[in-house]
Short mmCIF file of N, CA and C in Angstrom, two decimals:
data_model
loop_
_atom_site.label_atom_id
_atom_site.label_comp_id
_atom_site.label_asym_id
_atom_site.label_seq_id
_atom_site.Cartn_x
_atom_site.Cartn_y
_atom_site.Cartn_z
N UNK A 112 -5.22 10.94 -19.26
CA UNK A 112 -5.19 10.06 -18.35
C UNK A 112 -6.42 9.32 -18.02
N UNK A 113 -6.43 8.21 -17.68
CA UNK A 113 -7.54 7.38 -17.51
C UNK A 113 -7.56 7.01 -15.82
N UNK A 114 -8.86 7.33 -15.17
CA UNK A 114 -8.88 7.12 -13.78
C UNK A 114 -9.88 5.97 -13.65
N UNK A 115 -9.46 5.07 -12.73
CA UNK A 115 -10.59 4.05 -12.26
C UNK A 115 -10.57 4.18 -10.77
N UNK A 116 -11.69 4.57 -9.99
CA UNK A 116 -12.10 4.72 -8.74
C UNK A 116 -12.08 3.34 -8.11
N UNK A 117 -11.54 3.29 -6.85
CA UNK A 117 -11.58 2.03 -6.05
C UNK A 117 -12.26 2.31 -4.83
N UNK A 118 -13.38 2.12 -4.68
CA UNK A 118 -14.13 2.51 -3.22
C UNK A 118 -13.72 1.69 -1.89
N UNK A 119 -13.22 2.33 -0.91
CA UNK A 119 -12.90 1.58 0.33
C UNK A 119 -14.38 0.41 0.40
N UNK A 120 -15.42 1.25 0.44
CA UNK A 120 -16.53 0.01 1.06
C UNK A 120 -16.73 -1.23 0.04
N UNK A 121 -16.01 -1.25 -1.15
CA UNK A 121 -16.37 -2.50 -2.00
C UNK A 121 -15.22 -3.45 -1.57
N UNK A 122 -14.64 -3.44 -0.88
CA UNK A 122 -13.03 -4.15 -0.85
C UNK A 122 -13.53 -5.24 0.35
N UNK A 123 -13.37 -6.37 -0.25
CA UNK A 123 -13.97 -7.66 0.67
C UNK A 123 -12.58 -7.83 1.48
N UNK A 124 -12.68 -8.18 2.89
CA UNK A 124 -11.70 -8.79 3.68
C UNK A 124 -11.51 -10.37 3.49
N UNK A 125 -9.75 -10.61 3.49
CA UNK A 125 -9.82 -11.87 3.26
C UNK A 125 -8.53 -12.14 4.16
N UNK A 126 -8.16 -13.63 4.38
CA UNK A 126 -7.29 -13.93 5.33
C UNK A 126 -6.23 -13.75 4.69
N UNK A 127 -5.06 -13.32 5.59
CA UNK A 127 -3.53 -13.28 5.34
C UNK A 127 -2.89 -14.65 4.78
N UNK A 128 -1.83 -14.62 4.02
CA UNK A 128 -1.40 -15.84 3.31
C UNK A 128 -1.14 -16.90 5.04
N UNK A 129 -0.69 -16.24 5.96
CA UNK A 129 -0.42 -17.29 7.24
C UNK A 129 -1.54 -17.41 7.89
N UNK A 130 -2.82 -16.96 7.28
CA UNK A 130 -4.01 -17.02 8.25
C UNK A 130 -4.11 -16.11 9.80
N UNK A 131 -3.12 -15.47 9.93
CA UNK A 131 -3.06 -14.57 11.21
C UNK A 131 -3.63 -13.29 11.00
N UNK A 132 -4.81 -13.15 10.22
CA UNK A 132 -5.05 -11.67 10.20
C UNK A 132 -6.03 -11.41 8.82
N UNK A 133 -6.44 -10.42 8.81
CA UNK A 133 -7.23 -10.20 7.36
C UNK A 133 -6.76 -8.96 6.82
N UNK A 134 -6.72 -8.77 5.52
CA UNK A 134 -6.47 -7.95 4.36
C UNK A 134 -7.57 -7.43 3.55
N UNK A 135 -7.31 -6.28 3.08
CA UNK A 135 -8.49 -5.72 2.03
C UNK A 135 -7.41 -5.04 0.78
N UNK A 136 -7.57 -5.99 -0.03
CA UNK A 136 -6.66 -5.59 -1.10
C UNK A 136 -7.30 -4.30 -2.01
N UNK A 137 -6.44 -3.30 -2.23
CA UNK A 137 -7.03 -2.13 -3.01
C UNK A 137 -6.82 -2.26 -4.49
N UNK A 138 -5.55 -2.99 -5.03
CA UNK A 138 -5.35 -3.24 -6.41
C UNK A 138 -4.05 -3.81 -6.53
N UNK A 139 -4.27 -4.75 -7.76
CA UNK A 139 -3.16 -5.65 -7.98
C UNK A 139 -2.72 -5.70 -9.52
N UNK A 140 -1.57 -6.17 -9.94
CA UNK A 140 -1.78 -6.50 -11.42
C UNK A 140 -0.57 -7.70 -11.76
N UNK A 141 -1.07 -8.52 -12.51
CA UNK A 141 -2.24 -8.08 -13.52
C UNK A 141 -3.66 -8.27 -12.38
N UNK A 142 -4.52 -7.62 -12.91
CA UNK A 142 -6.00 -7.64 -12.67
C UNK A 142 -6.21 -9.07 -12.41
N UNK A 143 -6.91 -9.40 -10.88
CA UNK A 143 -7.31 -10.65 -11.15
C UNK A 143 -6.31 -11.60 -10.46
N UNK A 144 -4.89 -11.27 -10.41
CA UNK A 144 -3.91 -12.00 -9.88
C UNK A 144 -3.95 -12.25 -8.48
N UNK A 145 -3.62 -13.73 -8.26
CA UNK A 145 -3.85 -14.25 -6.67
C UNK A 145 -2.45 -13.92 -6.17
N UNK A 146 -2.11 -14.30 -4.78
CA UNK A 146 -1.06 -14.18 -4.01
C UNK A 146 0.28 -14.78 -4.52
N UNK A 147 0.08 -15.75 -5.14
CA UNK A 147 1.33 -16.55 -6.17
C UNK A 147 1.75 -15.64 -7.37
N UNK A 148 0.97 -15.07 -7.78
CA UNK A 148 1.25 -14.50 -9.42
C UNK A 148 1.06 -13.08 -9.49
N UNK A 149 1.08 -12.50 -8.54
CA UNK A 149 1.01 -10.73 -8.64
C UNK A 149 2.37 -10.23 -9.10
N UNK A 150 2.34 -9.26 -9.91
CA UNK A 150 3.58 -8.49 -10.31
C UNK A 150 3.66 -7.41 -9.33
N UNK A 151 2.72 -6.87 -8.78
CA UNK A 151 2.44 -5.70 -7.67
C UNK A 151 0.98 -6.00 -7.08
N UNK A 152 1.08 -5.63 -5.76
CA UNK A 152 -0.26 -5.67 -4.84
C UNK A 152 -0.12 -4.63 -4.16
N UNK A 153 -1.36 -3.76 -3.88
CA UNK A 153 -1.53 -2.92 -2.63
C UNK A 153 -2.63 -3.26 -1.80
N UNK A 154 -2.45 -3.15 -0.48
CA UNK A 154 -3.36 -3.70 0.60
C UNK A 154 -3.48 -2.70 1.41
N UNK A 155 -4.55 -2.81 2.46
CA UNK A 155 -4.84 -2.20 3.72
C UNK A 155 -4.79 -3.44 4.60
N UNK A 156 -4.33 -3.59 6.10
CA UNK A 156 -4.59 -4.72 6.72
C UNK A 156 -4.50 -4.22 8.32
N UNK A 157 -5.88 -4.92 8.84
CA UNK A 157 -6.10 -4.36 10.32
C UNK A 157 -5.12 -5.80 11.05
N UNK A 158 -4.57 -4.97 11.89
CA UNK A 158 -3.74 -5.95 12.59
C UNK A 158 -4.10 -5.82 14.03
N UNK A 159 -4.66 -6.88 14.57
CA UNK A 159 -5.26 -7.13 16.19
C UNK A 159 -4.16 -7.44 17.07
N UNK A 160 -3.05 -8.29 16.12
CA UNK A 160 -1.93 -8.96 17.33
C UNK A 160 -0.94 -9.04 16.69
N UNK A 161 0.18 -9.13 17.63
CA UNK A 161 1.57 -9.21 16.95
C UNK A 161 1.68 -10.94 16.55
N UNK A 162 2.90 -11.31 15.79
CA UNK A 162 3.22 -12.78 15.44
C UNK A 162 4.00 -12.45 14.08
N UNK A 163 4.23 -13.68 13.32
CA UNK A 163 4.90 -13.55 12.13
C UNK A 163 4.44 -13.00 10.99
N UNK A 164 5.34 -12.59 9.89
CA UNK A 164 4.66 -11.97 9.04
C UNK A 164 4.60 -13.21 7.97
N UNK A 165 3.60 -13.16 7.07
CA UNK A 165 3.78 -14.07 5.75
C UNK A 165 5.03 -13.83 4.89
N UNK A 166 5.75 -15.00 4.36
CA UNK A 166 6.91 -14.80 3.61
C UNK A 166 6.45 -14.57 1.99
N UNK A 167 7.28 -13.80 1.32
CA UNK A 167 6.83 -13.99 -0.22
C UNK A 167 7.93 -13.72 -0.61
N UNK A 168 8.48 -14.91 -1.56
CA UNK A 168 9.52 -14.97 -1.59
C UNK A 168 9.85 -14.16 -3.33
N UNK A 169 10.99 -13.65 -3.22
CA UNK A 169 11.23 -12.65 -4.46
C UNK A 169 10.24 -11.36 -4.46
N UNK A 170 9.63 -11.07 -3.31
CA UNK A 170 8.94 -9.82 -3.25
C UNK A 170 9.61 -8.76 -2.37
N UNK A 171 9.46 -7.39 -2.79
CA UNK A 171 9.96 -6.35 -1.92
C UNK A 171 8.53 -5.74 -1.24
N UNK A 172 8.41 -5.34 -0.22
CA UNK A 172 7.67 -4.46 0.70
C UNK A 172 7.64 -3.28 1.25
N UNK A 173 6.91 -2.37 1.09
CA UNK A 173 6.79 -0.91 1.86
C UNK A 173 5.49 -1.01 2.55
N UNK A 174 5.78 -0.88 4.13
CA UNK A 174 4.71 -0.87 4.75
C UNK A 174 4.70 0.47 5.60
N UNK A 175 3.49 0.88 5.90
CA UNK A 175 3.22 2.49 6.30
C UNK A 175 2.16 2.24 7.40
N UNK A 176 2.38 2.77 8.70
CA UNK A 176 1.32 2.79 9.68
C UNK A 176 0.50 4.00 9.33
N UNK A 177 -0.68 3.45 9.14
CA UNK A 177 -1.87 4.35 8.95
C UNK A 177 -2.88 5.06 10.11
N UNK A 178 -2.89 4.00 11.15
CA UNK A 178 -3.74 4.18 12.28
C UNK A 178 -3.20 3.64 13.32
N UNK A 179 -3.28 3.84 15.00
CA UNK A 179 -3.08 2.82 15.93
C UNK A 179 -1.40 3.56 16.50
N UNK A 180 -1.19 2.60 17.56
CA UNK A 180 -0.01 2.98 18.43
C UNK A 180 1.35 2.77 17.41
N UNK A 181 1.22 1.76 16.74
CA UNK A 181 2.47 1.21 15.87
C UNK A 181 3.07 -0.03 16.42
N UNK A 182 4.06 -0.52 15.84
CA UNK A 182 4.74 -1.89 15.84
C UNK A 182 6.06 -1.73 15.92
N UNK A 183 6.71 -2.76 16.11
CA UNK A 183 8.31 -2.81 15.92
C UNK A 183 8.16 -4.31 14.98
N UNK A 184 8.92 -4.20 13.95
CA UNK A 184 9.19 -5.27 13.17
C UNK A 184 10.47 -5.55 13.23
N UNK A 185 10.76 -6.85 13.37
CA UNK A 185 11.83 -7.74 13.62
C UNK A 185 12.03 -8.41 12.01
N UNK A 186 13.10 -7.69 11.33
CA UNK A 186 13.58 -8.29 10.00
C UNK A 186 14.97 -8.90 10.25
N UNK A 187 15.00 -10.19 9.99
CA UNK A 187 16.33 -10.95 9.77
C UNK A 187 16.96 -10.48 11.01
N UNK A 188 16.20 -10.38 12.27
CA UNK A 188 16.80 -10.41 13.46
C UNK A 188 17.06 -8.90 13.99
N UNK A 189 16.90 -7.99 13.08
CA UNK A 189 17.18 -6.41 13.55
C UNK A 189 15.63 -6.05 13.78
N UNK A 190 15.57 -5.20 14.78
CA UNK A 190 14.10 -4.42 15.28
C UNK A 190 14.14 -3.38 14.59
N UNK A 191 12.80 -2.69 13.75
CA UNK A 191 12.55 -1.48 13.34
C UNK A 191 11.48 -1.04 13.93
N UNK A 192 11.39 0.24 14.66
CA UNK A 192 10.05 0.47 15.07
C UNK A 192 9.29 1.19 13.90
N UNK A 193 7.88 0.81 13.74
CA UNK A 193 7.22 1.59 12.64
C UNK A 193 6.01 1.94 13.53
N UNK A 194 6.31 3.25 14.12
CA UNK A 194 5.53 4.01 15.25
C UNK A 194 4.93 5.19 14.87
N UNK A 195 5.53 5.90 13.91
CA UNK A 195 5.03 7.21 13.30
C UNK A 195 4.15 7.25 12.13
N UNK A 196 3.11 7.69 12.26
CA UNK A 196 2.10 7.49 11.05
C UNK A 196 2.52 8.06 9.72
N UNK A 197 2.69 7.46 8.42
CA UNK A 197 2.65 7.85 7.40
C UNK A 197 4.06 7.95 7.22
N UNK A 198 5.13 7.30 7.80
CA UNK A 198 6.38 6.98 7.21
C UNK A 198 6.87 5.61 6.67
N UNK A 199 6.76 5.64 5.50
CA UNK A 199 7.15 4.26 4.72
C UNK A 199 8.49 3.62 5.16
N UNK A 200 8.30 2.39 5.18
CA UNK A 200 9.19 1.42 5.88
C UNK A 200 9.61 0.47 4.69
N UNK A 201 10.64 0.05 3.96
CA UNK A 201 10.77 -0.67 3.29
C UNK A 201 11.66 -2.15 3.67
N UNK A 202 11.19 -3.09 3.18
CA UNK A 202 11.84 -4.41 3.62
C UNK A 202 11.70 -5.78 2.62
N UNK A 203 12.57 -6.53 2.50
CA UNK A 203 12.33 -8.02 1.72
C UNK A 203 11.08 -8.74 2.26
N UNK A 204 10.64 -8.91 1.49
CA UNK A 204 8.95 -9.98 1.77
C UNK A 204 9.73 -11.25 1.98
N UNK A 205 10.93 -11.68 1.55
CA UNK A 205 11.33 -13.00 1.78
C UNK A 205 12.13 -13.27 3.16
N UNK A 206 12.26 -12.09 3.96
CA UNK A 206 13.22 -11.98 4.98
C UNK A 206 12.07 -12.58 5.99
N UNK A 207 13.03 -13.24 7.35
CA UNK A 207 12.05 -13.53 8.56
C UNK A 207 11.71 -12.37 9.03
N UNK A 208 10.37 -12.33 9.03
CA UNK A 208 9.90 -10.86 9.68
C UNK A 208 8.67 -11.04 10.90
N UNK A 209 8.76 -10.70 11.85
CA UNK A 209 7.99 -10.76 13.04
C UNK A 209 7.50 -9.37 13.48
N UNK A 210 6.08 -9.12 14.23
CA UNK A 210 5.58 -7.78 14.35
C UNK A 210 5.26 -8.16 15.87
N UNK A 211 5.81 -7.06 16.68
CA UNK A 211 5.28 -6.58 18.08
C UNK A 211 4.24 -5.33 17.89
N UNK A 212 3.22 -5.62 18.52
CA UNK A 212 2.47 -4.42 18.49
C UNK A 212 2.75 -3.67 19.76
N UNK A 213 2.92 -2.09 19.48
CA UNK A 213 2.95 -1.00 20.66
C UNK A 213 1.94 -0.44 21.61
N UNK A 214 1.12 -1.47 21.55
CA UNK A 214 -0.04 -0.84 22.57
C UNK A 214 -1.32 -1.32 22.14
N UNK A 215 -1.50 -1.77 20.93
CA UNK A 215 -2.98 -2.16 20.40
C UNK A 215 -3.04 -2.37 18.80
N UNK A 216 -4.32 -2.42 18.40
CA UNK A 216 -4.65 -2.82 17.16
C UNK A 216 -4.03 -1.48 16.20
N UNK A 217 -3.87 -1.83 14.88
CA UNK A 217 -3.34 -0.82 14.19
C UNK A 217 -3.68 -1.35 12.62
N UNK A 218 -3.98 -0.08 11.91
CA UNK A 218 -4.28 -0.28 10.39
C UNK A 218 -3.02 0.02 9.60
N UNK A 219 -2.49 -0.99 8.71
CA UNK A 219 -1.17 -0.39 8.13
C UNK A 219 -1.64 -0.50 6.48
N UNK A 220 -0.77 0.16 5.58
CA UNK A 220 -0.75 0.32 4.25
C UNK A 220 0.26 -0.56 3.81
N UNK A 221 0.25 -1.47 2.77
CA UNK A 221 1.34 -2.44 2.21
C UNK A 221 1.26 -2.32 0.82
N UNK A 222 2.57 -2.19 0.26
CA UNK A 222 2.64 -2.12 -1.13
C UNK A 222 3.89 -3.43 -1.56
N UNK A 223 3.33 -4.09 -2.24
CA UNK A 223 4.50 -5.42 -2.34
C UNK A 223 4.53 -5.45 -4.26
N UNK A 224 5.87 -5.56 -4.23
CA UNK A 224 6.23 -5.55 -5.83
C UNK A 224 7.31 -6.96 -5.83
N UNK A 225 6.85 -7.66 -7.20
CA UNK A 225 7.69 -9.11 -7.40
C UNK A 225 9.05 -8.50 -8.26
N UNK A 226 10.27 -8.79 -7.41
CA UNK A 226 11.34 -8.32 -8.02
C UNK A 226 11.53 -8.95 -9.45
N UNK A 227 11.99 -8.25 -10.60
CA UNK A 227 12.02 -8.51 -11.95
C UNK A 227 10.75 -8.33 -12.68
N UNK A 228 9.92 -8.10 -12.23
CA UNK A 228 8.55 -7.69 -12.74
C UNK A 228 8.02 -6.29 -12.84
N UNK A 229 8.15 -5.84 -11.19
CA UNK A 229 7.58 -4.55 -11.13
C UNK A 229 8.35 -3.92 -9.83
N UNK A 230 8.20 -2.64 -10.13
CA UNK A 230 8.89 -1.71 -8.60
C UNK A 230 8.15 -0.64 -8.24
N UNK A 231 8.10 -0.27 -7.26
CA UNK A 231 7.30 0.84 -6.67
C UNK A 231 7.97 1.99 -6.01
N UNK A 232 7.58 3.16 -6.20
CA UNK A 232 7.94 4.05 -5.36
C UNK A 232 6.87 4.55 -4.46
N UNK A 233 6.73 4.78 -3.23
CA UNK A 233 5.68 5.04 -2.30
C UNK A 233 6.20 6.58 -2.00
N UNK A 234 5.24 7.58 -2.05
CA UNK A 234 5.40 9.17 -1.49
C UNK A 234 4.01 9.45 -0.91
N UNK A 235 4.38 10.23 0.52
CA UNK A 235 3.00 10.45 1.42
C UNK A 235 3.15 11.98 1.20
N UNK A 236 1.66 12.31 0.51
CA UNK A 236 1.86 13.66 0.15
C UNK A 236 0.20 14.30 0.95
N UNK A 237 0.54 15.78 1.25
CA UNK A 237 -0.62 16.69 1.95
C UNK A 237 -0.69 18.07 0.81
N UNK A 238 -1.76 18.41 0.86
CA UNK A 238 -1.96 19.72 0.13
C UNK A 238 -2.07 19.59 -1.32
N UNK A 239 -2.08 20.52 -2.09
CA UNK A 239 -1.81 20.39 -3.76
C UNK A 239 -0.55 19.83 -4.17
N UNK A 240 -0.49 18.53 -4.66
CA UNK A 240 0.69 18.30 -5.43
C UNK A 240 0.22 18.18 -6.92
N UNK A 241 1.47 17.89 -7.83
CA UNK A 241 1.49 17.42 -8.86
C UNK A 241 1.72 16.09 -9.23
N UNK A 242 0.72 15.22 -9.87
CA UNK A 242 1.35 13.82 -9.86
C UNK A 242 2.63 13.65 -10.82
N UNK A 243 3.07 12.77 -10.28
CA UNK A 243 4.22 12.28 -11.15
C UNK A 243 4.02 11.60 -12.54
N UNK A 244 4.57 11.46 -13.39
CA UNK A 244 4.41 11.01 -14.53
C UNK A 244 4.88 9.55 -14.38
N UNK A 245 3.97 8.66 -14.40
CA UNK A 245 4.13 7.35 -14.44
C UNK A 245 3.31 6.77 -15.47
N UNK A 246 3.54 5.26 -15.82
CA UNK A 246 2.89 4.69 -16.80
C UNK A 246 1.44 4.07 -15.82
N UNK A 247 1.52 4.16 -14.57
CA UNK A 247 0.49 3.45 -13.85
C UNK A 247 0.98 4.37 -12.43
N UNK A 248 -0.12 4.75 -11.72
CA UNK A 248 -0.23 5.65 -10.67
C UNK A 248 -1.33 5.02 -9.75
N UNK A 249 -1.15 4.79 -8.60
CA UNK A 249 -2.25 4.69 -7.34
C UNK A 249 -2.25 5.63 -6.50
N UNK A 250 -3.47 6.32 -6.22
CA UNK A 250 -3.69 7.31 -5.32
C UNK A 250 -4.65 6.71 -4.29
N UNK A 251 -3.88 6.82 -2.96
CA UNK A 251 -4.70 6.09 -1.70
C UNK A 251 -4.92 7.07 -0.66
N UNK A 252 -6.28 7.46 -0.16
CA UNK A 252 -6.57 8.71 0.55
C UNK A 252 -6.34 7.91 2.29
N UNK A 253 -5.32 8.06 2.68
CA UNK A 253 -4.97 7.56 4.14
C UNK A 253 -5.77 8.30 5.44
N UNK A 254 -6.12 9.49 5.09
CA UNK A 254 -6.84 10.33 5.78
C UNK A 254 -7.32 11.50 5.21
N UNK A 255 -8.79 11.87 5.86
CA UNK A 255 -9.43 12.93 5.35
C UNK A 255 -9.83 12.61 3.86
N UNK A 256 -9.67 13.35 2.81
CA UNK A 256 -10.18 13.42 1.45
C UNK A 256 -9.18 13.76 0.28
N UNK A 257 -9.38 13.83 -0.92
CA UNK A 257 -8.73 14.13 -2.11
C UNK A 257 -9.36 14.43 -3.21
N UNK A 258 -9.10 15.17 -4.32
CA UNK A 258 -9.88 15.52 -5.45
C UNK A 258 -8.66 15.49 -6.81
N UNK A 259 -8.93 14.65 -7.49
CA UNK A 259 -8.29 14.68 -8.92
C UNK A 259 -9.01 15.69 -9.71
N UNK A 260 -8.45 16.92 -9.81
CA UNK A 260 -9.17 18.04 -10.40
C UNK A 260 -9.38 17.78 -12.00
N UNK A 261 -8.58 17.40 -12.82
CA UNK A 261 -8.62 17.32 -14.36
C UNK A 261 -9.83 16.28 -14.62
N UNK A 262 -9.75 15.12 -13.82
CA UNK A 262 -10.65 13.92 -13.90
C UNK A 262 -11.92 14.29 -13.04
N UNK A 263 -11.80 15.17 -12.14
CA UNK A 263 -13.09 15.72 -11.45
C UNK A 263 -13.51 14.47 -10.62
N UNK A 264 -12.50 14.04 -9.95
CA UNK A 264 -12.78 12.43 -9.00
C UNK A 264 -12.62 12.88 -7.67
N UNK A 265 -13.40 13.01 -6.87
CA UNK A 265 -13.49 13.06 -5.47
C UNK A 265 -13.33 11.61 -4.94
N UNK A 266 -12.42 11.60 -3.83
CA UNK A 266 -11.78 10.32 -2.91
C UNK A 266 -12.19 10.69 -1.75
N UNK A 267 -12.96 9.79 -0.73
CA UNK A 267 -13.21 9.83 0.69
C UNK A 267 -12.01 9.14 1.41
N UNK A 268 -12.18 8.77 2.62
CA UNK A 268 -11.15 8.12 3.46
C UNK A 268 -11.04 6.82 3.08
N UNK A 269 -9.86 6.36 2.61
CA UNK A 269 -9.09 4.98 2.51
C UNK A 269 -9.75 4.59 0.76
N UNK A 270 -10.32 5.51 -0.07
CA UNK A 270 -10.66 5.46 -1.57
C UNK A 270 -9.55 5.65 -1.96
N UNK A 271 -9.31 4.74 -3.25
CA UNK A 271 -8.20 4.83 -4.20
C UNK A 271 -8.53 5.29 -5.44
N UNK A 272 -7.71 5.67 -6.31
CA UNK A 272 -7.75 5.86 -7.77
C UNK A 272 -6.50 5.27 -8.37
N UNK A 273 -6.97 4.36 -9.69
CA UNK A 273 -6.10 3.86 -10.25
C UNK A 273 -5.65 4.81 -11.68
N UNK A 274 -4.85 5.48 -11.95
CA UNK A 274 -4.34 6.44 -12.85
C UNK A 274 -3.54 5.79 -13.98
N UNK A 275 -3.70 5.60 -15.25
CA UNK A 275 -3.12 5.40 -16.09
C UNK A 275 -2.74 6.42 -16.99
N UNK A 276 -1.19 6.71 -17.61
CA UNK A 276 -1.12 7.74 -18.15
C UNK A 276 -0.93 9.36 -17.28
N UNK A 277 -0.46 9.33 -16.27
CA UNK A 277 -0.74 10.45 -15.37
C UNK A 277 0.49 11.24 -15.90
N UNK A 278 -0.02 12.54 -16.13
CA UNK A 278 1.04 13.61 -16.47
C UNK A 278 0.76 14.96 -16.09
N UNK A 279 1.33 15.66 -15.41
CA UNK A 279 0.89 17.02 -14.64
C UNK A 279 -0.41 17.08 -14.48
N UNK A 280 -1.03 16.05 -13.87
CA UNK A 280 -2.30 16.54 -13.36
C UNK A 280 -1.92 16.88 -11.85
N UNK A 281 -3.28 17.58 -11.42
CA UNK A 281 -3.03 18.19 -9.94
C UNK A 281 -3.96 17.28 -8.94
N UNK A 282 -3.35 16.77 -7.80
CA UNK A 282 -4.30 16.23 -6.88
C UNK A 282 -4.25 17.41 -5.66
N UNK A 283 -5.59 17.43 -5.09
CA UNK A 283 -5.96 18.35 -4.11
C UNK A 283 -6.23 17.28 -2.64
N UNK A 284 -5.25 17.38 -1.81
CA UNK A 284 -5.29 16.37 -0.63
C UNK A 284 -5.87 17.32 0.60
N UNK A 285 -6.97 17.07 1.29
CA UNK A 285 -7.29 17.63 2.44
C UNK A 285 -6.78 16.37 3.48
N UNK A 286 -6.01 16.30 3.97
CA UNK A 286 -5.40 15.33 4.92
C UNK A 286 -4.43 14.44 4.51
N UNK A 287 -4.13 13.06 4.01
CA UNK A 287 -3.06 12.77 3.66
C UNK A 287 -3.01 11.41 2.55
N UNK A 288 -2.48 11.57 1.61
CA UNK A 288 -2.60 10.36 0.68
C UNK A 288 -1.30 9.82 0.17
N UNK A 289 -1.57 8.51 0.05
CA UNK A 289 -0.16 7.75 -0.65
C UNK A 289 -0.12 7.83 -2.02
N UNK A 290 0.88 8.13 -2.58
CA UNK A 290 1.08 8.17 -4.22
C UNK A 290 1.91 6.99 -4.23
N UNK A 291 1.66 5.84 -5.01
CA UNK A 291 2.55 4.71 -5.31
C UNK A 291 2.65 4.63 -6.87
N UNK A 292 3.98 5.08 -7.35
CA UNK A 292 4.41 4.79 -9.02
C UNK A 292 4.60 3.70 -8.93
N UNK A 293 4.34 3.17 -10.24
CA UNK A 293 4.73 1.59 -10.39
C UNK A 293 5.65 1.66 -11.70
N UNK A 294 6.67 0.81 -11.54
CA UNK A 294 7.51 0.90 -12.88
C UNK A 294 7.94 -0.62 -13.19
N UNK A 295 8.51 -1.05 -14.59
CA UNK A 295 8.80 -2.21 -14.94
C UNK A 295 7.95 -2.52 -15.97
N UNK A 296 8.13 -3.91 -16.45
CA UNK A 296 7.27 -4.54 -17.47
C UNK A 296 6.03 -4.74 -17.48
N UNK A 297 5.75 -4.97 -15.92
CA UNK A 297 4.43 -5.64 -15.47
C UNK A 297 3.86 -4.20 -14.53
N UNK A 298 4.13 -3.12 -14.87
CA UNK A 298 3.76 -2.20 -14.32
C UNK A 298 1.87 -1.67 -14.52
N UNK A 299 1.89 -1.86 -15.49
CA UNK A 299 0.54 -1.65 -16.02
C UNK A 299 -0.55 -2.80 -15.88
N UNK A 300 -1.76 -2.49 -14.94
CA UNK A 300 -2.44 -3.59 -14.66
C UNK A 300 -3.54 -3.84 -15.40
#
């Protein structure tokens, strides 16, 4: 297994596609891809106010509340509370989506995959877990810290590790982590 550590402190803040806020990209494939040509993209966003979400034609999204009181996402006219931390919510990125905050700013974790090029399975884990076999797997520490035992890699709050060729590796999580297993022809970034 090869591991590329992606430290939280090294991520620049960039404007959202619709200009309504800031996001910090954790990783994307292919490496260096912009918002128009990524196969997959994973980021953290600081959300200070409600409003419309950017539309991403042909993209599937999974959003997870990390910190804050939560929000209600209205997706194509149907309201969906996203108020419990660490519970992924999947929705189409090309749907009309609006956000209403439930009491203040929040931080969310976003996984986006372009249909026909990549897919992703998001799993929230705690304690000691075996990493799933995947061509490419992203580990993101959402709270606390974690360590990849065989690789001898320590990860702090919001740090990530992009693992290629993961197979029967142990992850020790002291807090909460997200595992994002990528599939498809464009899985490997």
